[in-house]
PDB file of C-alpha atoms in Angstrom:
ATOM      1  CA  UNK A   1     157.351 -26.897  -9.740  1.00  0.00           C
ATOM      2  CA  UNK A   2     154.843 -29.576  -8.026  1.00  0.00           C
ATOM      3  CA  UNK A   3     155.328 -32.127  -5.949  1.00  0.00           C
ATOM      4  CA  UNK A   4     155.025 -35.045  -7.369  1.00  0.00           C
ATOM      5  CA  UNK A   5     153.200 -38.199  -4.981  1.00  0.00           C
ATOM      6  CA  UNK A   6     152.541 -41.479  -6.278  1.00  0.00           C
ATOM      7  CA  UNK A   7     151.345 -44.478  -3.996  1.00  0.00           C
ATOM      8  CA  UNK A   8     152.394 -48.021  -4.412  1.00  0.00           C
ATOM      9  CA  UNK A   9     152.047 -51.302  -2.952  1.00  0.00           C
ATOM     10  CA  UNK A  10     155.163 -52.835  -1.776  1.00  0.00           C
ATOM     11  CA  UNK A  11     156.051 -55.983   0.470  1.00  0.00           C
ATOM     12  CA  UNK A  12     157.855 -55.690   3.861  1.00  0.00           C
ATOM     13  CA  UNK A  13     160.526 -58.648   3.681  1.00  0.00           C
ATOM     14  CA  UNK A  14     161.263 -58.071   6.863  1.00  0.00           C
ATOM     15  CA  UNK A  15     160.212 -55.664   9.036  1.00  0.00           C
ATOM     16  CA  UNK A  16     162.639 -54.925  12.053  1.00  0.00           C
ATOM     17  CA  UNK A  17     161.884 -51.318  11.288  1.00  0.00           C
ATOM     18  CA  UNK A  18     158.218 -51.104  10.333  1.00  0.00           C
ATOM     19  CA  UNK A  19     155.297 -52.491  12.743  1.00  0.00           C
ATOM     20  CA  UNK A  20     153.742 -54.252   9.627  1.00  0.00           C
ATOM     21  CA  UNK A  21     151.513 -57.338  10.747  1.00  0.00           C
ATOM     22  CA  UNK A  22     150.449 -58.125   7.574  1.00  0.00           C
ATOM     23  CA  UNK A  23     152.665 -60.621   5.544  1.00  0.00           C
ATOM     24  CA  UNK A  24     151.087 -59.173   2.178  1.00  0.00           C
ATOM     25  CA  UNK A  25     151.436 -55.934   0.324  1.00  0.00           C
ATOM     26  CA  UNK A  26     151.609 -52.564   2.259  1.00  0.00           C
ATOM     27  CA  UNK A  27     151.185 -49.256   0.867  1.00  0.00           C
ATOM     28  CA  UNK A  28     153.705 -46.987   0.850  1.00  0.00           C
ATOM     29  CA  UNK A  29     154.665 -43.334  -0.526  1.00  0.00           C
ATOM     30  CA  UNK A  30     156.986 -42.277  -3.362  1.00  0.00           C
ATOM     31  CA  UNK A  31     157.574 -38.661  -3.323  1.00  0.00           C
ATOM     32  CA  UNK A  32     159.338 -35.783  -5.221  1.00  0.00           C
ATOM     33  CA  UNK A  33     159.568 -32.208  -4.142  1.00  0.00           C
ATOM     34  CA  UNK A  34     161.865 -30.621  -6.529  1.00  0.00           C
ATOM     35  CA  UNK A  35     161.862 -27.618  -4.789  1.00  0.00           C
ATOM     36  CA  UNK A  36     162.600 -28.867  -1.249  1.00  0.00           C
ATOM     37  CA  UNK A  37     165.939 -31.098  -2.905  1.00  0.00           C
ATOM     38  CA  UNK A  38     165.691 -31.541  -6.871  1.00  0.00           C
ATOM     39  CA  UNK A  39     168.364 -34.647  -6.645  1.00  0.00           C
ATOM     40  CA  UNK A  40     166.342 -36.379  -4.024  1.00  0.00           C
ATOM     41  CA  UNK A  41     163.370 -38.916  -3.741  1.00  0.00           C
ATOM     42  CA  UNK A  42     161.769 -39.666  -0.498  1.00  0.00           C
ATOM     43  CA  UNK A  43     159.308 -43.612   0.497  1.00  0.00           C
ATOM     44  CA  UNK A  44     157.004 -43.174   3.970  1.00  0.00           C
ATOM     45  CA  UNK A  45     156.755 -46.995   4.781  1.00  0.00           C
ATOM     46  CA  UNK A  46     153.930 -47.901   7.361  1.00  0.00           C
ATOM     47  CA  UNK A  47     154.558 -46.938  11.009  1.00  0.00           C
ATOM     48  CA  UNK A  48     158.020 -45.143  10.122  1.00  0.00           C
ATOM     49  CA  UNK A  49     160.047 -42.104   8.898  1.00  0.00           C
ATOM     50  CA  UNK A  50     160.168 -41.045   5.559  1.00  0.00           C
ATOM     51  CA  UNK A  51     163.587 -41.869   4.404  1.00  0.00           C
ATOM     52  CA  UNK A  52     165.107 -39.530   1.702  1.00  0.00           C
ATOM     53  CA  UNK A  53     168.252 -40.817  -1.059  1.00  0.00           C
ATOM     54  CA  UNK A  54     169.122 -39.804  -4.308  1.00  0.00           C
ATOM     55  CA  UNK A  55     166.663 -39.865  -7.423  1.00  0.00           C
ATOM     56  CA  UNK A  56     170.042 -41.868  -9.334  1.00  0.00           C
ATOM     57  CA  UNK A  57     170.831 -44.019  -6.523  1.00  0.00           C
ATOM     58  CA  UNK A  58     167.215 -45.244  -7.215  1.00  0.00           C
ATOM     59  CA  UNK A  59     167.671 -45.460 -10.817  1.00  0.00           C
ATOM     60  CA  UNK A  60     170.424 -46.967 -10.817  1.00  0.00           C
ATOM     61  CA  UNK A  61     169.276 -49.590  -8.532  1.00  0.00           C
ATOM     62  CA  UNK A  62     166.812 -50.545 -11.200  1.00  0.00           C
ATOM     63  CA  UNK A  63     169.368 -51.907 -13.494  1.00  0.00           C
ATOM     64  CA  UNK A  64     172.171 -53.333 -10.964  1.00  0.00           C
ATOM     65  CA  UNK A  65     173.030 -53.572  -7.239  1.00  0.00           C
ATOM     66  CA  UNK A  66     173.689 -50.025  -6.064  1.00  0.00           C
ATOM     67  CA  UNK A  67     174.076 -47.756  -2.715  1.00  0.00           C
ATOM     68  CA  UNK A  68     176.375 -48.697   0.249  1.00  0.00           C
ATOM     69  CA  UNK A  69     174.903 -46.690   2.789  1.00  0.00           C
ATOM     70  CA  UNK A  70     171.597 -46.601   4.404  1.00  0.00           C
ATOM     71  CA  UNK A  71     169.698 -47.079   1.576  1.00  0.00           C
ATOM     72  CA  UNK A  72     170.752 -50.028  -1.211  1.00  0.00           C
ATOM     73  CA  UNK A  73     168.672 -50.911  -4.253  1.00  0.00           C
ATOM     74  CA  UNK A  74     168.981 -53.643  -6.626  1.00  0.00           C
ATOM     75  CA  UNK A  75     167.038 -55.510  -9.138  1.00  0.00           C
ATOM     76  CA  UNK A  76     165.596 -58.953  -7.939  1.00  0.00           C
ATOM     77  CA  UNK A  77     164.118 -60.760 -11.252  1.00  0.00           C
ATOM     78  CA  UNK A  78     163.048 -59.110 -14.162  1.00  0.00           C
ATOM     79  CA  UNK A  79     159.676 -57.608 -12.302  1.00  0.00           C
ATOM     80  CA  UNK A  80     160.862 -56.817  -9.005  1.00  0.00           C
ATOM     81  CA  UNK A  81     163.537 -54.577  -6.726  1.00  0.00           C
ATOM     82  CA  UNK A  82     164.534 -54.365  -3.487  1.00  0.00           C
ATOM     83  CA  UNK A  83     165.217 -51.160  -1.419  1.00  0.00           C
ATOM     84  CA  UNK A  84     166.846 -52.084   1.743  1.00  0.00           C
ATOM     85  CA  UNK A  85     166.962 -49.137   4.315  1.00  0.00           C
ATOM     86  CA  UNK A  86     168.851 -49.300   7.495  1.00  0.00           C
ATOM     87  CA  UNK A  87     168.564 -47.627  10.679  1.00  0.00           C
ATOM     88  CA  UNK A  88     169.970 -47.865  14.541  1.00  0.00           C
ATOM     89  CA  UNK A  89     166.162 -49.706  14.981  1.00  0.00           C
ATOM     90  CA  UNK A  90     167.536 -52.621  12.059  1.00  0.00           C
ATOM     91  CA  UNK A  91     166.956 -53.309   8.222  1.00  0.00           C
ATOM     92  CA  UNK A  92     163.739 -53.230   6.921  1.00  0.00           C
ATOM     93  CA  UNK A  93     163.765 -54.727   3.289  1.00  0.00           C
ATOM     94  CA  UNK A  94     161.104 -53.444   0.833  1.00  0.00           C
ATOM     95  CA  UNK A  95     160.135 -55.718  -2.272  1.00  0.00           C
ATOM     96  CA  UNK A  96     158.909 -53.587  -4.780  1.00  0.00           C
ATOM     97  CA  UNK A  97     157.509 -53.756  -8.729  1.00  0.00           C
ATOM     98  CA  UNK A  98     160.041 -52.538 -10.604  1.00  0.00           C
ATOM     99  CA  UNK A  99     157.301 -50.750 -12.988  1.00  0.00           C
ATOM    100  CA  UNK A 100     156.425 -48.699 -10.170  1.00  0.00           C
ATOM    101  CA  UNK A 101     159.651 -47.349  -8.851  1.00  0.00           C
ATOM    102  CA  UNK A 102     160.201 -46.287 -12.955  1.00  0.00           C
ATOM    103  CA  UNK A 103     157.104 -44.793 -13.712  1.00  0.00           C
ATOM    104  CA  UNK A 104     157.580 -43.132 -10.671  1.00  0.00           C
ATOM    105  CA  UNK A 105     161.254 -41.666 -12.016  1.00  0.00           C
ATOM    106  CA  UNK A 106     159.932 -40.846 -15.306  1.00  0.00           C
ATOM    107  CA  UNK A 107     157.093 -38.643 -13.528  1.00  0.00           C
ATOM    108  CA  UNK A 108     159.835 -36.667 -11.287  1.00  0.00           C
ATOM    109  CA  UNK A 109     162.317 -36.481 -14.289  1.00  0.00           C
ATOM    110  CA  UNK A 110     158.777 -34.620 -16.181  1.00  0.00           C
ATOM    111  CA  UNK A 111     158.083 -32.815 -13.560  1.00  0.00           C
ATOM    112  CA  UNK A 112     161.992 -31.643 -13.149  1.00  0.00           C
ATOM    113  CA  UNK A 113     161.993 -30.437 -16.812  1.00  0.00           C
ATOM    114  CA  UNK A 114     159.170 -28.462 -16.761  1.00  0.00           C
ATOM    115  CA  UNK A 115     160.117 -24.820 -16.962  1.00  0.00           C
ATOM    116  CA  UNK A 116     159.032 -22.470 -14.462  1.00  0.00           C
ATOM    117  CA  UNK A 117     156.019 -19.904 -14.807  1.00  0.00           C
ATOM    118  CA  UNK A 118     156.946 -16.585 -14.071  1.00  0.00           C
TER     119      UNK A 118
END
């Protein structure tokens, strides 16, 4: 199967964990590797670890508050979400479109039902 990469813009709210200086949009990096961990999703902000969660947790997220562990997503308006990671550094909270984190799904959920070539 192939890794699936999509880059996105997204907006540091703050930025305890990320050396951000810029107030505006960022770019960060949505991946899938469903051979590495089919049930997971991994975002690279700026200046810090990738951190890796569950492809639901995310999808769920989408719809209503969800995750009570490092990483916690919920909606915020009808364009927006929020992924809030935490680490021993702080909380960095990430504003994103909500049209990107779900074509984003839809491409790992193709990509996941693809059969593969022998």
């Amino acid at each position: 199967m192939s890794v699936i990469e999509q880059y996105a813009r997204a907006h540091i709210v703050t930025d305890t964990d990320v050396t951000v200086q810029d107030s505006g949009a960022v770019p960060v990096i949505l991946r899938y590797d469903p051979d590495t961990d089919p049930r997971a999703v991994r975002v690279r902000l700026p200046g810090t670890r990738e951190w890796a969660f569950s492809r639901s947790l995310l999808e769920q997220g989408l719809r209503a508050p969800a995750g009570d562990g490092d990483v916690r997503v919920w909606p915020c308006g009808r364009v927006q979400a929020v992924v809030e990671f935490h680490s021993a550094q702080g909380v960095s909270v990430v504003q994103f479109e909500s049209k990107t984190l779900v074509r984003f799904l839809r491409r790992t959920y193709t990509a996941a039902a693809q059969p593969v070539a022998h």
